[in-house]
mmCIF file of C-alpha atoms and ligand atoms in Angstrom:
data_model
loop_
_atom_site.group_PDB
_atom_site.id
_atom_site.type_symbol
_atom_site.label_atom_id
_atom_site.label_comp_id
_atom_site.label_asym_id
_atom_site.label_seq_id
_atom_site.Cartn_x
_atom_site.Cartn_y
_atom_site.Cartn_z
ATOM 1 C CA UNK A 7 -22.157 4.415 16.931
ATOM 2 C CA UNK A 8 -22.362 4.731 20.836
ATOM 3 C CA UNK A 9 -19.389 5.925 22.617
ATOM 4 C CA UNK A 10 -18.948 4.554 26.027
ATOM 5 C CA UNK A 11 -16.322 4.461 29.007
ATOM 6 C CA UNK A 12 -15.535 0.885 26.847
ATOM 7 C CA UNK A 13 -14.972 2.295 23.237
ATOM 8 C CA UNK A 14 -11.558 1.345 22.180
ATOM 9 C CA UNK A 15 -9.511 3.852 20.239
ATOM 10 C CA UNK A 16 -7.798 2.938 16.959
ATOM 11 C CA UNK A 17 -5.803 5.251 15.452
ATOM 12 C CA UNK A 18 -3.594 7.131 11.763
ATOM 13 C CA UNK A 19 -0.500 9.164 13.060
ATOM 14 C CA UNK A 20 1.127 10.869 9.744
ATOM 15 C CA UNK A 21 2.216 14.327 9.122
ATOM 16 C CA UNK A 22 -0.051 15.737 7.130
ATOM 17 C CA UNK A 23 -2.712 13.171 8.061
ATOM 18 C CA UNK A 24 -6.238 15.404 8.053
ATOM 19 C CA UNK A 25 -6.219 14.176 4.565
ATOM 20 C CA UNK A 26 -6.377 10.432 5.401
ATOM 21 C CA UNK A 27 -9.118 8.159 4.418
ATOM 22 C CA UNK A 28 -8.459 5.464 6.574
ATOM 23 C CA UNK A 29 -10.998 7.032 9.164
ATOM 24 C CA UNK A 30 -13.877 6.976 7.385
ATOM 25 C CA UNK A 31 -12.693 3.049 5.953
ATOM 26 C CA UNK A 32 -12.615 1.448 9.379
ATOM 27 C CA UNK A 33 -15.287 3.353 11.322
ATOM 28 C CA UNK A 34 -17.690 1.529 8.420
ATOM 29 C CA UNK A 35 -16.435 -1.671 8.891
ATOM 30 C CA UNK A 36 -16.141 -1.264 13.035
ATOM 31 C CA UNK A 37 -20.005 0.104 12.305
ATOM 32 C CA UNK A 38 -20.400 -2.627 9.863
ATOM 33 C CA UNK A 39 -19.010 -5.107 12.535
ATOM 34 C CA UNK A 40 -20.880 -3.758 15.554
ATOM 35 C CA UNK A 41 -17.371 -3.479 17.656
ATOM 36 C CA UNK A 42 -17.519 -0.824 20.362
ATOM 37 C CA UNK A 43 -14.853 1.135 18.924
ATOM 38 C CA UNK A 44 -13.685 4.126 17.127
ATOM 39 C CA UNK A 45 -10.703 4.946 14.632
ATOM 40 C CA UNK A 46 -9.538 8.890 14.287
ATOM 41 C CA UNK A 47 -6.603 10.519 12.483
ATOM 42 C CA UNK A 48 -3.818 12.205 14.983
ATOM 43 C CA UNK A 49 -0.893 14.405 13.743
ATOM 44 C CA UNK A 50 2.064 14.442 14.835
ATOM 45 C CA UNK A 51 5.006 16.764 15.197
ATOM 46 C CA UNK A 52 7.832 15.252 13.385
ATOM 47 C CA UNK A 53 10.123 15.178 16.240
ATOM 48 C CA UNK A 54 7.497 13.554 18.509
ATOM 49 C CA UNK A 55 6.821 10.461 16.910
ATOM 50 C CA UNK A 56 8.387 8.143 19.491
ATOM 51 C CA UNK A 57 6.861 10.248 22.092
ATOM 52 C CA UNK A 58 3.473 10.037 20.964
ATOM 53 C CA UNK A 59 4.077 6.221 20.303
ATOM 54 C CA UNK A 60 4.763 5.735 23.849
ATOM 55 C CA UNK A 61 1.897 7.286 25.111
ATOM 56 C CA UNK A 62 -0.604 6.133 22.777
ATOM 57 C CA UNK A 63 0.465 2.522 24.343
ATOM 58 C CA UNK A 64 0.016 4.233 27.488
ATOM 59 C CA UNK A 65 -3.397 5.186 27.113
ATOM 60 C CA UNK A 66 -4.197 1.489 25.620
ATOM 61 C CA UNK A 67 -4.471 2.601 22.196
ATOM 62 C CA UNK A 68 -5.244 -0.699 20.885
ATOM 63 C CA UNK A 69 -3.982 -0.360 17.035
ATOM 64 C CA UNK A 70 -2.604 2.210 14.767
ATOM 65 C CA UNK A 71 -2.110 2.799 11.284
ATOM 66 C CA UNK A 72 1.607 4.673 10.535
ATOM 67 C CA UNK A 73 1.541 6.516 7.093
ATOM 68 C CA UNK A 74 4.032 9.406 5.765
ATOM 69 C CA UNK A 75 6.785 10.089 6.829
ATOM 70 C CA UNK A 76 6.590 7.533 10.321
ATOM 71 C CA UNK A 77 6.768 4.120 8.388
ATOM 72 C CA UNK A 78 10.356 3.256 9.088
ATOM 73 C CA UNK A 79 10.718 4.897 12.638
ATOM 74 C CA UNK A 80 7.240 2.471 13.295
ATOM 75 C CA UNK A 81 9.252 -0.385 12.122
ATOM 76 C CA UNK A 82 12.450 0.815 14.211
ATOM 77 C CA UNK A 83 10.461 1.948 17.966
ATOM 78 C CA UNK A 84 7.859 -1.353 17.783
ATOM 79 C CA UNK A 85 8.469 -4.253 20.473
ATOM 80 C CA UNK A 86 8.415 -7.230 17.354
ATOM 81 C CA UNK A 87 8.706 -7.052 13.686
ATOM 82 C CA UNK A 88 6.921 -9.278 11.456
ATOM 83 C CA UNK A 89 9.065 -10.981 8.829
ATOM 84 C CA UNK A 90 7.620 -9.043 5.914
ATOM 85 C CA UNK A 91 8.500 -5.323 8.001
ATOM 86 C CA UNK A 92 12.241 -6.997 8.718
ATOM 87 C CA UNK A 93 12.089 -7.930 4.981
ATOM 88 C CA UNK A 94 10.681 -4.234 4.114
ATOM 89 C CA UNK A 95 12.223 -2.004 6.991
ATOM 90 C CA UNK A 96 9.055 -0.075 7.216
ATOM 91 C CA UNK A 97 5.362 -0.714 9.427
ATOM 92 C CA UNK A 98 1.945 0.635 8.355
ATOM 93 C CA UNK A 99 0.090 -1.395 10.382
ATOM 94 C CA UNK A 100 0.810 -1.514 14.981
ATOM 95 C CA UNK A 101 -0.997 -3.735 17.538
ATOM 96 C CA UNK A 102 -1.059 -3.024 20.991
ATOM 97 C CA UNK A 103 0.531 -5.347 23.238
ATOM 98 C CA UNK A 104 -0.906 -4.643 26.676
ATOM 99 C CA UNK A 105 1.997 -6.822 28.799
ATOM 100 C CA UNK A 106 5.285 -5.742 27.040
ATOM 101 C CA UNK A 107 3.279 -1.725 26.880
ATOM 102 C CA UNK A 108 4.234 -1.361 23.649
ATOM 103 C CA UNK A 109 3.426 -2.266 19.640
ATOM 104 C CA UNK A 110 3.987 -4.743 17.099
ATOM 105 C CA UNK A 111 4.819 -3.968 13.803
ATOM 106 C CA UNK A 112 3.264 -5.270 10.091
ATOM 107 C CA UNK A 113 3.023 -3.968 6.826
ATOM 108 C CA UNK A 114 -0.046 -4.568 5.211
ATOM 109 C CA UNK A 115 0.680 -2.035 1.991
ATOM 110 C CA UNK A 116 2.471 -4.814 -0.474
ATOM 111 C CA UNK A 117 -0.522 -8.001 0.835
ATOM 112 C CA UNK A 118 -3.570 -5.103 0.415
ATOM 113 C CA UNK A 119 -2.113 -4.452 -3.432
ATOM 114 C CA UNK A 120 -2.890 -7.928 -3.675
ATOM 115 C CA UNK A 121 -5.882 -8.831 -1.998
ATOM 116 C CA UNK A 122 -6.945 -5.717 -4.404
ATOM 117 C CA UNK A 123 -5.664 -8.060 -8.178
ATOM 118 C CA UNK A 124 -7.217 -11.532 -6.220
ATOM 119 C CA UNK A 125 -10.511 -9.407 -5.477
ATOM 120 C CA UNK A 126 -10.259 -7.545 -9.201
ATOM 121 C CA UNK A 127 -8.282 -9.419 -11.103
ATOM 122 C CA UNK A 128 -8.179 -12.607 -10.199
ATOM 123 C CA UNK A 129 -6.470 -14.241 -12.803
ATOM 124 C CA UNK A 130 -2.781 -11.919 -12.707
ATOM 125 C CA UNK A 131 -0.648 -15.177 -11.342
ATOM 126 C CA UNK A 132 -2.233 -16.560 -14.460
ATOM 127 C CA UNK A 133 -1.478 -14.230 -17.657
ATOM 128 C CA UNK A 134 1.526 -15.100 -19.527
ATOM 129 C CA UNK A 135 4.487 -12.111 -19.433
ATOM 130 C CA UNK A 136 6.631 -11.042 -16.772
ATOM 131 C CA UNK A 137 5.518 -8.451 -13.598
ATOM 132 C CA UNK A 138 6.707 -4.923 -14.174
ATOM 133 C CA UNK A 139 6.910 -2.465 -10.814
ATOM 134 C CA UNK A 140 7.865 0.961 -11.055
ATOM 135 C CA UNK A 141 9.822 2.744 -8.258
ATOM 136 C CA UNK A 142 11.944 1.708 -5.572
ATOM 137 C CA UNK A 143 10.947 3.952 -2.349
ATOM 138 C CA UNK A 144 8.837 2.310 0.458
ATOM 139 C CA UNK A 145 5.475 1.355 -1.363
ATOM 140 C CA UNK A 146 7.667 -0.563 -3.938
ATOM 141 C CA UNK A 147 9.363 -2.556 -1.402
ATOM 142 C CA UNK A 148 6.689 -3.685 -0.039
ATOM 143 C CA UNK A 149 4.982 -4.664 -3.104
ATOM 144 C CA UNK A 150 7.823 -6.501 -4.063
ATOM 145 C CA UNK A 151 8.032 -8.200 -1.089
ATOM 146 C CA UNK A 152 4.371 -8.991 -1.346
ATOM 147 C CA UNK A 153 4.442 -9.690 -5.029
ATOM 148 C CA UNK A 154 7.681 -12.300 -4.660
ATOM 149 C CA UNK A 155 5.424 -13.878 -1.282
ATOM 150 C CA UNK A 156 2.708 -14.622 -3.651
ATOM 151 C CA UNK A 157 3.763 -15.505 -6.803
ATOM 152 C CA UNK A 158 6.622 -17.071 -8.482
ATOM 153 C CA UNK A 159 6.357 -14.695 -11.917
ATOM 154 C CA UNK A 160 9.685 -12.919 -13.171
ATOM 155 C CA UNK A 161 9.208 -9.227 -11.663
ATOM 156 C CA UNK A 162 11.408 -6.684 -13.676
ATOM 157 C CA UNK A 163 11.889 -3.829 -11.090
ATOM 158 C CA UNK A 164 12.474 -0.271 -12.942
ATOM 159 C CA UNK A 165 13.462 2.818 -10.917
ATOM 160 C CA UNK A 166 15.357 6.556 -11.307
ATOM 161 C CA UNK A 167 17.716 5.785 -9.384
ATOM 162 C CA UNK A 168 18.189 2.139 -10.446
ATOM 163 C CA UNK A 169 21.088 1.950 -7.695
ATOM 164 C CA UNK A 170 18.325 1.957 -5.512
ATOM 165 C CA UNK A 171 16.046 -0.641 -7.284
ATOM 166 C CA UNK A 172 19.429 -2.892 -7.031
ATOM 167 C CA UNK A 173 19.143 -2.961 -3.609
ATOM 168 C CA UNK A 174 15.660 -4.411 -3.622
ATOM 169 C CA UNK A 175 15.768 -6.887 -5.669
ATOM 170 C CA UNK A 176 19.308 -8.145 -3.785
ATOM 171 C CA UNK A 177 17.711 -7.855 -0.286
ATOM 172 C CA UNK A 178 14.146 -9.714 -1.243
ATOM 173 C CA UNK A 179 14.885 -12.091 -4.180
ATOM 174 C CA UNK A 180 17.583 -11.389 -6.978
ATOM 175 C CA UNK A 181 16.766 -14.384 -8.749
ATOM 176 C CA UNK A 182 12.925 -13.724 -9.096
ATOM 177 C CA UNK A 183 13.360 -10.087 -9.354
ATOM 178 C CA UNK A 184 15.233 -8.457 -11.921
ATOM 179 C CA UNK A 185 16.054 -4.684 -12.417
ATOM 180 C CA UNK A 186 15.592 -2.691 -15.558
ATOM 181 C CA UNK A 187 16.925 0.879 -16.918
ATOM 182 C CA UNK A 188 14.099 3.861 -17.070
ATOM 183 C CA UNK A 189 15.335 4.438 -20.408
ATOM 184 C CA UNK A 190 14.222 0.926 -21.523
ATOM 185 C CA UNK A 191 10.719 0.579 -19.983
ATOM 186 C CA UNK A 192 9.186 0.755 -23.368
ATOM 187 C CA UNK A 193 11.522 -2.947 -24.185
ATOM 188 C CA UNK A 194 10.160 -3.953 -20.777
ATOM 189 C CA UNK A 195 6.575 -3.532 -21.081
ATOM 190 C CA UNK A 196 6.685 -5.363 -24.245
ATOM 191 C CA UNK A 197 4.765 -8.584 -23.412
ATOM 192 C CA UNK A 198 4.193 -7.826 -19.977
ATOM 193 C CA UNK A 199 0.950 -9.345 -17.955
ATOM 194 C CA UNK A 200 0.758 -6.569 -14.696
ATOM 195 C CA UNK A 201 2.456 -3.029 -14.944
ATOM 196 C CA UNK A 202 2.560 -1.284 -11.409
ATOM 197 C CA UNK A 203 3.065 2.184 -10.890
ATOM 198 C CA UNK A 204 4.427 2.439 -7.350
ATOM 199 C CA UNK A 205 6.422 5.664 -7.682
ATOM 200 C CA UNK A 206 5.341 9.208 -6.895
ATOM 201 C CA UNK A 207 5.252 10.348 -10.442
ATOM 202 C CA UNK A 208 1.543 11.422 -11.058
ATOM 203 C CA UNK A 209 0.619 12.050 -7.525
ATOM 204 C CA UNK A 210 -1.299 15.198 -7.422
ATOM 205 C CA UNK A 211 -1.213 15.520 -10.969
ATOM 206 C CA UNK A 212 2.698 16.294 -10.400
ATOM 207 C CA UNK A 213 4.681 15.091 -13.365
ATOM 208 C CA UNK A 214 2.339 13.136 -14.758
ATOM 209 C CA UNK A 215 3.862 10.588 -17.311
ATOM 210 C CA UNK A 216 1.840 8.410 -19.884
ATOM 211 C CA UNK A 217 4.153 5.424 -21.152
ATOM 212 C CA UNK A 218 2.657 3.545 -24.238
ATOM 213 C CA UNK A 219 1.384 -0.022 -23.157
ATOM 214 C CA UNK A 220 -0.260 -1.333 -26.708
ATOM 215 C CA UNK A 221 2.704 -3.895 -26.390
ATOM 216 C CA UNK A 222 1.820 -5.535 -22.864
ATOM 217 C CA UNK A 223 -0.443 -8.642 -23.327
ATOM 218 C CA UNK A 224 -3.547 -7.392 -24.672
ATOM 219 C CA UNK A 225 -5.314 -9.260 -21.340
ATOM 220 C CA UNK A 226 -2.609 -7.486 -19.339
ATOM 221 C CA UNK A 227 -3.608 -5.459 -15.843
ATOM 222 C CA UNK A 228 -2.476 -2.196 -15.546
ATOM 223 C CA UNK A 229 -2.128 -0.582 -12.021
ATOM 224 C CA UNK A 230 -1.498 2.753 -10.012
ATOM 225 C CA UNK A 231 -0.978 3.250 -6.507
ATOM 226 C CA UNK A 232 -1.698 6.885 -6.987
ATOM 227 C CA UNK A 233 -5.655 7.593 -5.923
ATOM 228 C CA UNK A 234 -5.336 11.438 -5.880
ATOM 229 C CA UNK A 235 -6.394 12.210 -8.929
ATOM 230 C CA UNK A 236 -8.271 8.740 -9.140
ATOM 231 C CA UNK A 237 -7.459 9.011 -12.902
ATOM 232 C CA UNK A 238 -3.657 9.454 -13.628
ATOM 233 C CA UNK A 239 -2.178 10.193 -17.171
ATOM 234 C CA UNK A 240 -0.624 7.170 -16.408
ATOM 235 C CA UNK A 241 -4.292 5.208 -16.505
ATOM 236 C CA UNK A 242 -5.292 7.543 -19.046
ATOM 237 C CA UNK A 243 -2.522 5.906 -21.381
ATOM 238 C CA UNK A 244 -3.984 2.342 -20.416
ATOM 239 C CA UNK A 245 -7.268 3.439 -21.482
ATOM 240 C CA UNK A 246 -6.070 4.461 -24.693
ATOM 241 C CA UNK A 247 -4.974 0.963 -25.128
ATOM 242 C CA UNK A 248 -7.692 -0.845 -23.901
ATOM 243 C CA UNK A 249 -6.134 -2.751 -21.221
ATOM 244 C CA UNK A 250 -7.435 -3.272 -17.467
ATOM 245 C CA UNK A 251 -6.467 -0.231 -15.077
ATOM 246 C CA UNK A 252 -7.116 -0.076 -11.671
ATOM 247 C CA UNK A 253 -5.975 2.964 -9.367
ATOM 248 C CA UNK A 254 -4.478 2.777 -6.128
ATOM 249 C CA UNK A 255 -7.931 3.349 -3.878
ATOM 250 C CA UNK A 256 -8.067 -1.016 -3.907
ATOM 251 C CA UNK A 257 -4.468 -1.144 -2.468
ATOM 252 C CA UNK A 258 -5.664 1.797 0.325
ATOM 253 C CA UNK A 259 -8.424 -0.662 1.041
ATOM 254 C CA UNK A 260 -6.541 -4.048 0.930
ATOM 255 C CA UNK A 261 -4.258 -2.745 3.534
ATOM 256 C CA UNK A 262 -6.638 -1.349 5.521
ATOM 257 C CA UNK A 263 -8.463 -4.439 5.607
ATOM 258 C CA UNK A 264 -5.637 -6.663 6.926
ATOM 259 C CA UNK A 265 -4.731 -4.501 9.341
ATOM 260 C CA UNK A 266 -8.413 -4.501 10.776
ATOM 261 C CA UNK A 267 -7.636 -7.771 10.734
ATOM 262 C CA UNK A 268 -4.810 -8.071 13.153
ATOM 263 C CA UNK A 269 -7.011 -5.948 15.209
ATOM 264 C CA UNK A 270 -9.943 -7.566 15.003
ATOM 265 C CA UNK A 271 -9.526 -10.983 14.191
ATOM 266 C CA UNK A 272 -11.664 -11.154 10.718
ATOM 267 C CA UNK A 273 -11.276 -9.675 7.666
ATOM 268 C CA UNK A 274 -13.883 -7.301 6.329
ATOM 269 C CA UNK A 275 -15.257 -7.325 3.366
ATOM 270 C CA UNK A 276 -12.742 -5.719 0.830
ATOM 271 C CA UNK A 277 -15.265 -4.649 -2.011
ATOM 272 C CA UNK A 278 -17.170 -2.671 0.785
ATOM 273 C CA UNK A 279 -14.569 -0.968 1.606
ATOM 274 C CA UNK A 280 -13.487 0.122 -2.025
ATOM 275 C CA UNK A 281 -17.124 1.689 -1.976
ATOM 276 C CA UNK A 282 -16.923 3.192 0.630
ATOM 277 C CA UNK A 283 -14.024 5.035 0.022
ATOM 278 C CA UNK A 284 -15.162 5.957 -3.899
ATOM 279 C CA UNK A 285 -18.412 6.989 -1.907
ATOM 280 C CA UNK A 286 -16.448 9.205 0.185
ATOM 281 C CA UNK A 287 -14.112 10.451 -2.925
ATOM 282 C CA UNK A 288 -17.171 11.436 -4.436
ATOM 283 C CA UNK A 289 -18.201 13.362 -2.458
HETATM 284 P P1 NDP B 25 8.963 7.266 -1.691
HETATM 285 O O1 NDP B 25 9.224 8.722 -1.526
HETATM 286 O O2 NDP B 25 9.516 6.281 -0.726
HETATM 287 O O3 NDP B 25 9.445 6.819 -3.185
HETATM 288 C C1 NDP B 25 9.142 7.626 -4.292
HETATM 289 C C2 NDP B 25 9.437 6.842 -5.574
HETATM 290 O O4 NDP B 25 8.965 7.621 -6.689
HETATM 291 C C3 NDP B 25 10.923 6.568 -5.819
HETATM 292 O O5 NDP B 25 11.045 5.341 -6.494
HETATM 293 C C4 NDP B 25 11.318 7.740 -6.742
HETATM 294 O O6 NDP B 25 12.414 7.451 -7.574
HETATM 295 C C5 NDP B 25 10.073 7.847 -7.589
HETATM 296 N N1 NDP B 25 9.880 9.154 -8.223
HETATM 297 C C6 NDP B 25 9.514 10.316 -7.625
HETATM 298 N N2 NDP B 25 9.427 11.297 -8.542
HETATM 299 C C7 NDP B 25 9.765 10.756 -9.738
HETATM 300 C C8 NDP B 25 9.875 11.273 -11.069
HETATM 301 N N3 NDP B 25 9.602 12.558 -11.344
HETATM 302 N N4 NDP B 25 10.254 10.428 -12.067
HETATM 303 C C9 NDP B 25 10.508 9.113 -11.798
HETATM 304 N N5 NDP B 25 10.437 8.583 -10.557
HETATM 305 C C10 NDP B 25 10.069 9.392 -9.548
HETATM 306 O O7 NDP B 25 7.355 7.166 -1.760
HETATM 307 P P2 NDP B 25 6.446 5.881 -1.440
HETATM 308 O O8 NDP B 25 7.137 4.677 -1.948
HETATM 309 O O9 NDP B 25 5.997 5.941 -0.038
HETATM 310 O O10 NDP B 25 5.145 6.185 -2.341
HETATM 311 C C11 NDP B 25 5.167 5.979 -3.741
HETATM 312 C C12 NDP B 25 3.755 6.079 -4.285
HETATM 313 O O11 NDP B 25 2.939 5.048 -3.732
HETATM 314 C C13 NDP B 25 3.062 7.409 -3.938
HETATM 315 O O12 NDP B 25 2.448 7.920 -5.098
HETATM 316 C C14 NDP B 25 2.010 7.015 -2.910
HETATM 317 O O13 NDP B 25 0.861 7.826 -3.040
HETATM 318 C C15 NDP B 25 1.699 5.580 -3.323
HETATM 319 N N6 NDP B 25 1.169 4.787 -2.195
HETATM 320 C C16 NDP B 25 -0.106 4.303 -2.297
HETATM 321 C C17 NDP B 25 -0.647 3.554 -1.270
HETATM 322 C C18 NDP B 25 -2.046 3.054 -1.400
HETATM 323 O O14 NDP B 25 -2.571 2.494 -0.424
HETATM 324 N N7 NDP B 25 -2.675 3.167 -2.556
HETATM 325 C C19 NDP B 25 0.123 3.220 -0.056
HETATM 326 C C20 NDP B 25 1.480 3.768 -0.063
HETATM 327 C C21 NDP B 25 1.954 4.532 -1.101
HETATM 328 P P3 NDP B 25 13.936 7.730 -7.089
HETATM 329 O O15 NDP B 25 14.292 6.608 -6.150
HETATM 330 O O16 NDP B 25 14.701 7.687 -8.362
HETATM 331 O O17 NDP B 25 13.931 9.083 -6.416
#
């Protein structure tokens, strides 16, 4: 890649963010692409978020990815708010606009969990049995949101703090979306087609939990968000009954694709950038 006076600068702000893999995902397909551009990770303090939004604008910073814990403050300091982020109340994905000096906000995590199923598992709208999600924090929002923008399937939302899962499924769509008790997930996988784990439960090998999904449709999909480790007890218990499991690296990829797409105006090539970033997981 040749850096010039030209190169535009793309950019993750998250606290931690060294960890991020979204560098190494977009460089390929800005390489891949031959765009005179680069993408690099930038921490930031937490009390100087809006700060450093400002003068990444400044500086013509032409698009930035928001991750932990910015998402919501993204949505709040951007100029305009897609309908899915007013829906959500959270941004993952900002474009520069050059005349209001300033960013617009999208969220891209929910639409990249599906581009991931349509590229993997193309037949999920298909399979008989309703849509189970698990958790109710930001990633499940926006899959729900997502999930209810693409499909008409009964979703059965299942959270902790079901108070919380409530909320969801009254702000996005109470009639498609119903919400369940933790206690009675093993009544609610019974028969189900997809089973998405969007909570934190299994992240870094941190309470990992294995629910028992012989009952789901023996075709059903069964689906992480978690990527660190890449194999959660949680996919482990899939395994064990021989349905389809797929961890969360897709969903990392679908969103990073369509947010290289509001960038750039095409979408890459999704299954290059899952293999790039199991590449880079690797090794
Ligand atoms: P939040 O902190 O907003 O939400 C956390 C969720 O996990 C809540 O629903 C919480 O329940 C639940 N939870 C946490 N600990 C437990 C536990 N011990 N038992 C049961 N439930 C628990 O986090 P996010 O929504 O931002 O992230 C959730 C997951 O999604 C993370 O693992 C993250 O890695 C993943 N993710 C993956 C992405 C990808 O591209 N693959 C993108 C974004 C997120 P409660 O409300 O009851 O506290």
């Amino acid at each position: 890649m040749k850096i010039s006076g030209s190169t535009e600068l793309y950019a993750v702000l998250g606290n931690p963010v060294r960890h991020s893999m979204s560098p190494v995902l977009q460089n390929a397909w800005i390489q891949a692409h031959g765009f005179n551009a680069l993408y690099v990770a930038l921490p930031v303090e937490l009390e100087n978020f809006e700060t450093a939004l400002q003068g990444l604008a400044a500086s013509d910073v032409c698009g930035l990815n928001i991750t932990t814990p910015f998402k919501e403050r993204a949505a709040e300091a951007a100029l305009r708010q897609s309908d899915r982020v007013k829906l959500v109340g959270a941004a993952n994905c900002l474009s520069l606009d050059r005349a209001g000096r300033g960013y617009d906000a999208n969220n891209t995590d929910g639409d990249g969990l599906v581009a991931d199923l349509d590229a993997r598992a193309a037949d999920w709208r298909d399979l008989d049995g309703q849509i189970v999600v698990l958790g109710a924090g930001g990633a499940a929002r926006s899959i729900l949101a997502a999930l209810s923008a693409h499909s008409e399937k009964a979703i059965r939302v299942i959270n902790r703090d079901q108070e919380r899962a409530q909320k969801i499924a009254n702000d996005l769509n109470p009639k498609q979306i119903q919400v369940g008790t933790w206690q009675d997930l093993p009544q609610h996988l019974a028969g189900a087609s997809l089973a998405i784990n969007a909570t934190s439960q299994g992240l870094n090998n941190q309470s990992p939990f294995s629910p028992d999904f012989s009952s789901t449709q023996p075709d059903a999909i069964i689906y992480d968000t978690i990527y660190s480790p890449r194999m959660t007890a949680y996919l482990e218990s899939a395994r064990a009954a021989k349905r389809r499991h797929f961890d969360g690296l897709g969903m990392l990829a679908g969103q990073g694709a369509l947010a290289f797409q509001h960038w750039f105006g095409l979408l890459p090539d999704l299954r290059d950038g899952l293999r790039t970033l199991e590449k880079a997981f690797a090794g």
